[in-house]
CSV table of N, CA and C in Angstrom, one decimal:
chain,number,residue,atom,x,y,z
A,1,MET,N,0.6,-1.2,0.1
A,1,MET,CA,0.0,0.1,-0.2
A,1,MET,C,1.0,1.4,-0.2
A,2,SER,N,0.7,2.4,-1.1
A,2,SER,CA,1.5,3.5,-1.2
A,2,SER,C,0.5,4.6,-0.6
A,3,ARG,N,1.2,5.3,0.5
A,3,ARG,CA,0.2,6.6,0.7
A,3,ARG,C,1.0,7.7,0.4
A,4,HIS,N,0.4,9.1,0.5
A,4,HIS,CA,1.0,10.2,0.1
A,4,HIS,C,-0.2,11.5,0.6
A,5,ILE,N,0.3,12.2,0.9
A,5,ILE,CA,-0.5,13.9,1.3
A,5,ILE,C,-0.8,14.0,-0.2
A,6,SER,N,-2.1,14.4,-0.6
A,6,SER,CA,-2.2,15.0,-2.3
A,6,SER,C,-2.6,16.4,-1.8
A,7,ALA,N,-3.3,16.9,-0.5
A,7,ALA,CA,-3.4,18.2,-0.6
A,7,ALA,C,-3.8,18.3,0.7
A,8,PHE,N,-3.6,19.8,1.1
A,8,PHE,CA,-3.9,20.4,2.3
A,8,PHE,C,-4.4,21.8,2.2
A,9,ALA,N,-5.3,22.1,3.3
A,9,ALA,CA,-6.1,23.7,2.9
A,9,ALA,C,-5.2,24.8,3.8
A,10,ILE,N,-5.6,25.9,3.0
A,10,ILE,CA,-5.2,26.9,3.6
A,10,ILE,C,-6.3,27.7,3.6
A,11,VAL,N,-6.9,28.3,4.9
A,11,VAL,CA,-7.7,29.4,4.9
A,11,VAL,C,-7.6,30.8,4.5
A,12,VAL,N,-8.0,31.3,3.7
A,12,VAL,CA,-7.9,32.4,3.0
A,12,VAL,C,-9.5,33.4,3.4
A,13,PRO,N,-9.2,34.8,3.1
A,13,PRO,CA,-10.4,35.5,3.3
A,13,PRO,C,-11.3,35.3,2.0
A,14,SER,N,-10.5,35.3,0.9
A,14,SER,CA,-11.6,34.9,-0.3
A,14,SER,C,-10.5,34.4,-1.0
A,15,TYR,N,-11.3,33.6,-2.1
A,15,TYR,CA,-10.4,32.8,-3.5
A,15,TYR,C,-9.5,34.1,-4.1
A,16,ALA,N,-10.2,35.1,-4.5
A,16,ALA,CA,-9.4,36.1,-5.0
A,16,ALA,C,-8.3,36.4,-4.3
A,17,ASP,N,-8.2,36.9,-3.0
A,17,ASP,CA,-7.2,37.2,-2.2
A,17,ASP,C,-6.4,36.3,-2.3
A,18,GLY,N,-6.5,34.7,-2.3
A,18,GLY,CA,-5.7,33.7,-2.0
A,18,GLY,C,-4.9,33.6,-3.3
A,19,ILE,N,-5.7,33.5,-4.5
A,19,ILE,CA,-5.0,33.2,-5.7
A,19,ILE,C,-4.0,34.8,-6.0
A,20,SER,N,-4.2,35.7,-5.7
A,20,SER,CA,-3.5,36.9,-6.0
A,20,SER,C,-2.4,36.8,-5.3
A,21,PHE,N,-2.4,36.3,-4.0
A,21,PHE,CA,-1.4,36.3,-3.2
A,21,PHE,C,-0.3,35.2,-3.7
A,22,TYR,N,-0.8,34.3,-3.6
A,22,TYR,CA,0.1,32.6,-3.7
A,22,TYR,C,0.4,32.7,-5.2
A,23,VAL,N,-0.2,33.0,-6.2
A,23,VAL,CA,-0.3,32.9,-7.5
A,23,VAL,C,0.9,33.8,-8.2
A,24,LYS,N,0.1,35.2,-8.1
A,24,LYS,CA,0.7,36.5,-8.2
A,24,LYS,C,1.9,36.9,-8.0
A,25,ARG,N,2.2,36.6,-6.8
A,25,ARG,CA,3.3,37.3,-5.7
A,25,ARG,C,4.1,36.0,-5.4
A,26,ALA,N,3.6,34.9,-4.8
A,26,ALA,CA,4.6,33.8,-4.5
A,26,ALA,C,5.1,33.0,-5.4
A,27,GLY,N,4.4,33.2,-6.7
A,27,GLY,CA,4.8,32.2,-7.5
A,27,GLY,C,4.5,30.7,-7.9
A,28,PHE,N,3.4,30.6,-7.4
A,28,PHE,CA,2.8,29.0,-7.4
A,28,PHE,C,1.9,29.1,-8.6
A,29,HIS,N,1.6,27.9,-8.9
A,29,HIS,CA,0.8,27.8,-10.0
A,29,HIS,C,-0.5,27.2,-9.5
A,30,LEU,N,-1.3,28.0,-10.6
A,30,LEU,CA,-3.1,27.8,-10.6
A,30,LEU,C,-3.1,26.2,-10.9
A,31,ILE,N,-3.7,25.1,-10.4
A,31,ILE,CA,-3.5,24.0,-10.9
A,31,ILE,C,-5.1,23.8,-11.6
A,32,GLU,N,-6.1,24.1,-10.5
A,32,GLU,CA,-7.4,23.7,-10.8
A,32,GLU,C,-8.2,25.0,-10.2
A,33,ASP,N,-9.3,25.8,-10.7
A,33,ASP,CA,-10.3,26.3,-10.5
A,33,ASP,C,-11.5,26.0,-10.8
A,34,THR,N,-12.4,25.5,-10.1
A,34,THR,CA,-13.4,24.9,-10.3
A,34,THR,C,-14.7,25.3,-9.6
A,35,ASP,N,-15.7,25.8,-10.4
A,35,ASP,CA,-16.9,26.0,-9.8
A,35,ASP,C,-17.7,25.2,-9.0
A,36,MET,N,-18.1,25.0,-7.5
A,36,MET,CA,-18.7,24.2,-7.2
A,36,MET,C,-20.0,24.2,-7.0
A,37,GLY,N,-20.6,25.5,-7.2
A,37,GLY,CA,-21.7,26.2,-6.9
A,37,GLY,C,-21.9,26.8,-5.6
A,38,ASN,N,-23.1,27.6,-5.5
A,38,ASN,CA,-23.5,28.3,-4.2
A,38,ASN,C,-22.0,28.8,-3.7
A,39,GLY,N,-21.4,29.4,-4.5
A,39,GLY,CA,-20.3,30.3,-4.1
A,39,GLY,C,-19.0,29.4,-3.6
A,40,LYS,N,-19.0,28.2,-4.1
A,40,LYS,CA,-17.8,27.1,-3.4
A,40,LYS,C,-17.0,27.4,-4.6
A,41,ARG,N,-15.9,27.2,-4.5
A,41,ARG,CA,-14.7,26.7,-5.4
A,41,ARG,C,-13.8,25.8,-4.9
A,42,TRP,N,-13.3,24.7,-6.0
A,42,TRP,CA,-12.2,24.0,-5.7
A,42,TRP,C,-10.8,24.7,-6.3
A,43,VAL,N,-10.1,25.5,-5.5
A,43,VAL,CA,-9.0,26.0,-6.0
A,43,VAL,C,-7.7,25.2,-5.8
A,44,LEU,N,-6.9,24.8,-6.6
A,44,LEU,CA,-5.8,23.7,-6.3
A,44,LEU,C,-4.5,24.9,-6.9
A,45,ILE,N,-3.4,24.8,-6.0
A,45,ILE,CA,-2.5,25.6,-6.1
A,45,ILE,C,-1.3,24.5,-6.1
A,46,ALA,N,0.2,25.0,-6.6
A,46,ALA,CA,1.2,24.4,-6.0
A,46,ALA,C,2.3,24.9,-6.3
A,47,PRO,N,3.5,24.5,-6.0
A,47,PRO,CA,4.8,25.2,-6.0
A,47,PRO,C,5.3,25.4,-7.9
A,48,SER,N,4.8,24.1,-8.2
A,48,SER,CA,5.1,23.8,-9.8
A,48,SER,C,4.3,22.9,-10.0
A,49,PRO,N,4.1,22.9,-11.5
A,49,PRO,CA,2.8,22.4,-12.0
A,49,PRO,C,3.1,20.3,-11.9
A,50,GLN,N,4.3,19.8,-11.5
A,50,GLN,CA,4.7,18.7,-11.3
A,50,GLN,C,4.8,18.3,-9.9
A,51,ALA,N,4.5,19.0,-9.2
A,51,ALA,CA,4.4,18.7,-7.7
A,51,ALA,C,3.3,17.7,-7.0
A,52,GLU,N,3.5,17.1,-6.2
A,52,GLU,CA,2.6,15.9,-5.9
A,52,GLU,C,1.5,16.4,-5.0
A,53,THR,N,2.3,17.2,-4.1
A,53,THR,CA,1.2,17.8,-3.0
A,53,THR,C,0.6,19.0,-3.5
A,54,ARG,N,-0.6,19.2,-2.8
A,54,ARG,CA,-1.1,20.5,-3.6
A,54,ARG,C,-1.9,21.2,-2.3
A,55,ILE,N,-2.0,22.6,-2.5
A,55,ILE,CA,-2.9,23.2,-1.4
A,55,ILE,C,-4.2,23.8,-1.9
A,56,LEU,N,-4.9,23.3,-1.1
A,56,LEU,CA,-6.5,23.6,-1.4
A,56,LEU,C,-6.7,25.3,-0.8
A,57,LEU,N,-7.1,26.2,-1.6
A,57,LEU,CA,-7.3,27.4,-1.1
A,57,LEU,C,-9.0,27.4,-0.5
A,58,VAL,N,-9.1,27.6,0.7
A,58,VAL,CA,-10.1,27.5,1.3
A,58,VAL,C,-10.8,28.9,1.5
A,59,GLU,N,-12.0,29.5,1.0
A,59,GLU,CA,-12.8,30.6,1.7
A,59,GLU,C,-13.3,30.6,2.8
A,60,ALA,N,-13.1,31.2,4.0
A,60,ALA,CA,-13.5,31.3,5.1
A,60,ALA,C,-14.9,31.6,5.0
A,61,LYS,N,-16.0,31.1,6.0
A,61,LYS,CA,-17.5,31.0,5.9
A,61,LYS,C,-17.3,30.8,7.5
A,62,GLY,N,-17.8,32.0,8.1
A,62,GLY,CA,-18.2,31.9,9.7
A,62,GLY,C,-17.2,32.1,10.5
A,63,ASP,N,-17.5,32.7,11.7
A,63,ASP,CA,-16.7,32.9,12.5
A,63,ASP,C,-15.3,31.9,13.0
A,64,THR,N,-15.5,30.7,12.9
A,64,THR,CA,-14.5,29.9,13.4
A,64,THR,C,-13.5,30.0,12.5
A,65,GLN,N,-13.9,30.0,10.9
A,65,GLN,CA,-12.9,29.6,10.2
A,65,GLN,C,-12.4,31.1,9.9
A,66,VAL,N,-13.0,32.1,10.1
A,66,VAL,CA,-12.7,33.4,9.9
A,66,VAL,C,-11.3,33.9,10.8
A,67,ALA,N,-11.5,33.3,12.0
A,67,ALA,CA,-10.4,33.3,13.2
A,67,ALA,C,-9.2,32.6,12.8
A,68,ALA,N,-9.7,31.3,11.9
A,68,ALA,CA,-8.5,30.8,11.7
A,68,ALA,C,-7.3,31.1,10.8
A,69,ILE,N,-7.7,32.2,9.8
A,69,ILE,CA,-7.4,32.7,8.8
A,69,ILE,C,-5.8,33.2,9.3
A,70,GLY,N,-4.7,33.1,8.8
A,70,GLY,CA,-3.4,33.2,9.3
A,70,GLY,C,-2.7,32.6,10.5
A,71,ASN,N,-3.8,31.6,11.2
A,71,ASN,CA,-3.1,31.5,12.7
A,71,ASN,C,-3.5,30.1,12.5
A,72,GLN,N,-3.1,29.0,11.3
A,72,GLN,CA,-3.4,27.7,11.3
A,72,GLN,C,-2.6,27.2,12.2
A,73,THR,N,-1.5,27.4,12.2
A,73,THR,CA,-0.5,26.8,13.3
A,73,THR,C,0.0,27.4,14.4
A,74,GLY,N,-0.8,28.0,15.0
A,74,GLY,CA,-0.7,28.6,16.1
A,74,GLY,C,0.3,29.6,16.1
A,75,GLY,N,0.8,30.1,14.9
A,75,GLY,CA,2.2,31.4,15.0
A,75,GLY,C,3.5,30.4,14.7
A,76,ARG,N,3.6,29.2,14.7
A,76,ARG,CA,4.8,28.6,14.4
A,76,ARG,C,4.6,28.7,12.6
A,77,VAL,N,6.1,28.5,12.3
A,77,VAL,CA,6.2,28.0,10.9
A,77,VAL,C,5.7,26.7,10.6
A,78,GLY,N,4.7,26.6,9.7
A,78,GLY,CA,3.8,25.5,9.7
A,78,GLY,C,3.9,24.7,8.3
A,79,PHE,N,4.6,25.7,7.3
A,79,PHE,CA,4.7,25.2,6.0
A,79,PHE,C,6.0,25.3,5.5
A,80,PHE,N,6.5,24.6,4.8
A,80,PHE,CA,7.7,24.3,4.1
A,80,PHE,C,8.0,24.3,2.6
A,81,LEU,N,8.5,25.2,1.7
A,81,LEU,CA,8.8,25.5,0.2
A,81,LEU,C,10.2,25.2,0.2
A,82,HIS,N,10.0,23.8,-0.4
A,82,HIS,CA,11.4,23.3,-0.7
A,82,HIS,C,11.8,24.0,-2.3
A,83,SER,N,13.2,24.5,-2.3
A,83,SER,CA,13.5,25.3,-3.8
A,83,SER,C,14.7,24.3,-4.0
A,84,ASP,N,15.4,24.2,-5.3
A,84,ASP,CA,16.6,23.7,-5.7
A,84,ASP,C,17.4,25.2,-6.2
A,85,ASP,N,16.5,26.1,-6.0
A,85,ASP,CA,17.6,27.3,-6.6
A,85,ASP,C,17.1,28.4,-5.2
A,86,PHE,N,17.6,28.7,-4.4
A,86,PHE,CA,16.9,29.2,-3.2
A,86,PHE,C,17.2,30.9,-3.6
A,87,ASP,N,18.4,31.3,-4.0
A,87,ASP,CA,18.7,32.5,-4.2
A,87,ASP,C,17.8,33.2,-5.0
A,88,ALA,N,17.5,32.6,-6.1
A,88,ALA,CA,16.6,33.1,-7.2
A,88,ALA,C,15.2,33.1,-6.9
A,89,ASP,N,14.9,32.5,-6.2
A,89,ASP,CA,13.2,32.0,-5.6
A,89,ASP,C,13.3,33.3,-4.5
A,90,TYR,N,14.3,33.5,-3.7
A,90,TYR,CA,14.2,34.3,-2.6
A,90,TYR,C,14.2,35.7,-3.4
A,91,GLN,N,14.7,36.1,-4.3
A,91,GLN,CA,15.0,37.7,-5.0
A,91,GLN,C,13.6,37.6,-5.9
A,92,GLN,N,12.7,36.5,-6.5
A,92,GLN,CA,11.7,36.6,-7.2
A,92,GLN,C,10.6,37.0,-6.2
A,93,MET,N,10.4,36.3,-5.1
A,93,MET,CA,9.4,36.5,-3.9
A,93,MET,C,9.4,37.9,-3.4
A,94,SER,N,10.9,38.3,-2.9
A,94,SER,CA,11.0,39.6,-2.5
A,94,SER,C,10.8,40.9,-3.6
A,95,ALA,N,11.1,40.5,-5.0
A,95,ALA,CA,10.8,41.5,-5.9
A,95,ALA,C,9.1,41.8,-5.9
A,96,ALA,N,8.5,40.6,-5.8
A,96,ALA,CA,7.2,40.7,-6.0
A,96,ALA,C,6.3,41.3,-4.5
A,97,GLY,N,7.1,41.7,-3.6
A,97,GLY,CA,6.4,41.9,-2.5
A,97,GLY,C,6.3,40.7,-1.4
A,98,VAL,N,6.5,39.7,-1.6
A,98,VAL,CA,6.6,38.8,-0.4
A,98,VAL,C,7.4,39.1,0.7
A,99,THR,N,6.5,39.0,2.4
A,99,THR,CA,7.0,39.7,3.5
A,99,THR,C,8.1,38.5,3.7
A,100,PHE,N,9.6,39.2,3.6
A,100,PHE,CA,10.3,37.7,4.6
A,100,PHE,C,10.8,38.5,5.9
A,101,GLU,N,10.8,37.6,6.9
A,101,GLU,CA,10.9,37.8,8.7
A,101,GLU,C,12.5,37.9,8.4
A,102,GLU,N,13.2,37.9,7.8
A,102,GLU,CA,14.6,37.5,8.1
A,102,GLU,C,15.3,37.4,7.1
A,103,ASP,N,16.8,37.7,6.9
A,103,ASP,CA,17.4,37.3,5.9
A,103,ASP,C,18.0,36.3,5.8
A,104,PRO,N,17.8,35.5,4.7
A,104,PRO,CA,18.4,33.8,4.4
A,104,PRO,C,19.8,33.8,5.4
A,105,ARG,N,19.6,32.5,5.8
A,105,ARG,CA,20.5,32.1,6.6
A,105,ARG,C,20.9,30.6,6.3
A,106,ASP,N,22.4,30.2,6.6
A,106,ASP,CA,22.5,29.0,6.8
A,106,ASP,C,22.6,28.4,8.2
A,107,GLU,N,21.9,26.8,8.0
A,107,GLU,CA,21.8,26.3,9.0
A,107,GLU,C,22.6,24.8,8.5
A,108,PRO,N,22.7,23.9,9.6
A,108,PRO,CA,23.2,22.3,9.3
A,108,PRO,C,22.7,21.8,8.3
A,109,TYR,N,21.2,22.1,8.0
A,109,TYR,CA,20.3,21.1,7.0
A,109,TYR,C,20.4,21.9,5.5
A,110,GLY,N,20.6,23.4,5.6
A,110,GLY,CA,20.4,24.2,4.1
A,110,GLY,C,20.4,25.4,4.7
A,111,LYS,N,19.9,26.3,3.4
A,111,LYS,CA,19.6,27.5,3.7
A,111,LYS,C,18.1,27.7,4.0
A,112,VAL,N,18.0,28.7,4.5
A,112,VAL,CA,16.6,29.0,5.1
A,112,VAL,C,16.1,30.4,5.1
A,113,ALA,N,14.8,30.8,5.0
A,113,ALA,CA,14.6,32.2,5.5
A,113,ALA,C,12.9,32.2,5.8
A,114,VAL,N,12.6,32.5,6.5
A,114,VAL,CA,11.0,32.8,7.0
A,114,VAL,C,10.4,33.8,6.1
A,115,TRP,N,9.1,33.3,5.8
A,115,TRP,CA,8.3,34.4,5.0
A,115,TRP,C,6.8,33.9,5.3
A,116,ARG,N,6.1,35.2,5.2
A,116,ARG,CA,4.6,35.1,5.7
A,116,ARG,C,3.9,35.2,4.7
A,117,ASP,N,2.5,34.8,4.7
A,117,ASP,CA,1.5,35.2,3.6
A,117,ASP,C,1.2,36.8,4.3
A,118,PRO,N,0.2,37.3,3.6
A,118,PRO,CA,-0.3,38.4,4.1
A,118,PRO,C,-1.2,38.4,5.4
A,119,TRP,N,-1.4,37.1,5.5
A,119,TRP,CA,-2.5,37.0,6.4
A,119,TRP,C,-1.7,36.6,8.2
A,120,GLY,N,-0.7,36.0,7.8
A,120,GLY,CA,0.2,35.6,8.9
A,120,GLY,C,0.8,34.2,9.0
A,121,ASN,N,0.3,33.4,8.0
A,121,ASN,CA,0.9,32.2,8.0
A,121,ASN,C,2.4,32.1,7.9
A,122,ARG,N,2.8,31.0,8.4
A,122,ARG,CA,4.4,31.3,8.4
A,122,ARG,C,4.9,30.2,7.6
A,123,TRP,N,6.1,30.3,6.7
A,123,TRP,CA,7.0,29.4,6.0
A,123,TRP,C,8.4,29.4,6.0
A,124,ASP,N,9.0,28.3,5.8
A,124,ASP,CA,10.1,28.3,5.5
A,124,ASP,C,10.6,28.1,3.7
A,125,LEU,N,11.3,29.1,2.9
A,125,LEU,CA,11.9,28.9,2.0
A,125,LEU,C,13.0,28.0,2.3
A,126,LEU,N,13.3,27.1,1.9
A,126,LEU,CA,14.4,26.1,2.2
A,126,LEU,C,14.7,25.6,1.1
A,127,GLN,N,16.3,25.3,0.9
A,127,GLN,CA,17.1,24.5,0.4
A,127,GLN,C,17.7,23.8,0.7
A,128,LEU,N,17.6,22.6,0.7
A,128,LEU,CA,18.4,21.4,1.5
A,128,LEU,C,19.8,21.2,1.1
A,129,LYS,N,20.9,20.8,2.1
A,129,LYS,CA,22.1,20.9,1.5
A,129,LYS,C,22.1,19.5,0.6
A,130,SER,N,22.8,19.3,-0.1
A,130,SER,CA,23.0,18.2,-1.0
A,130,SER,C,23.8,16.9,-0.1
């Protein structure tokens, strides 16, 4: 039996806001945007078209979901974007207005910098050592 994570959800204020940031600024690819009716959409993004794991952008509905926007991991870095060209990705994302909380740093496992989406979800941009 083979198992893998096919997708995980990130709650965003609106589908348009999520796509605008993750696709237009952070450089993710829009994989699918299907109207499910009644204002609901199936919006999948990924760091590359070949990525096996996708992110489902979920528009917040109701007080509980709205409260979760930007705090899905309690303020910790909860998402890890691996790169095979850290410097190019860091420059592209910075130029597009992505907020990095720190300058890139070298760690025993690789090069890393923490960035966040406009709502506070924290990510690592990470290039592992070979």
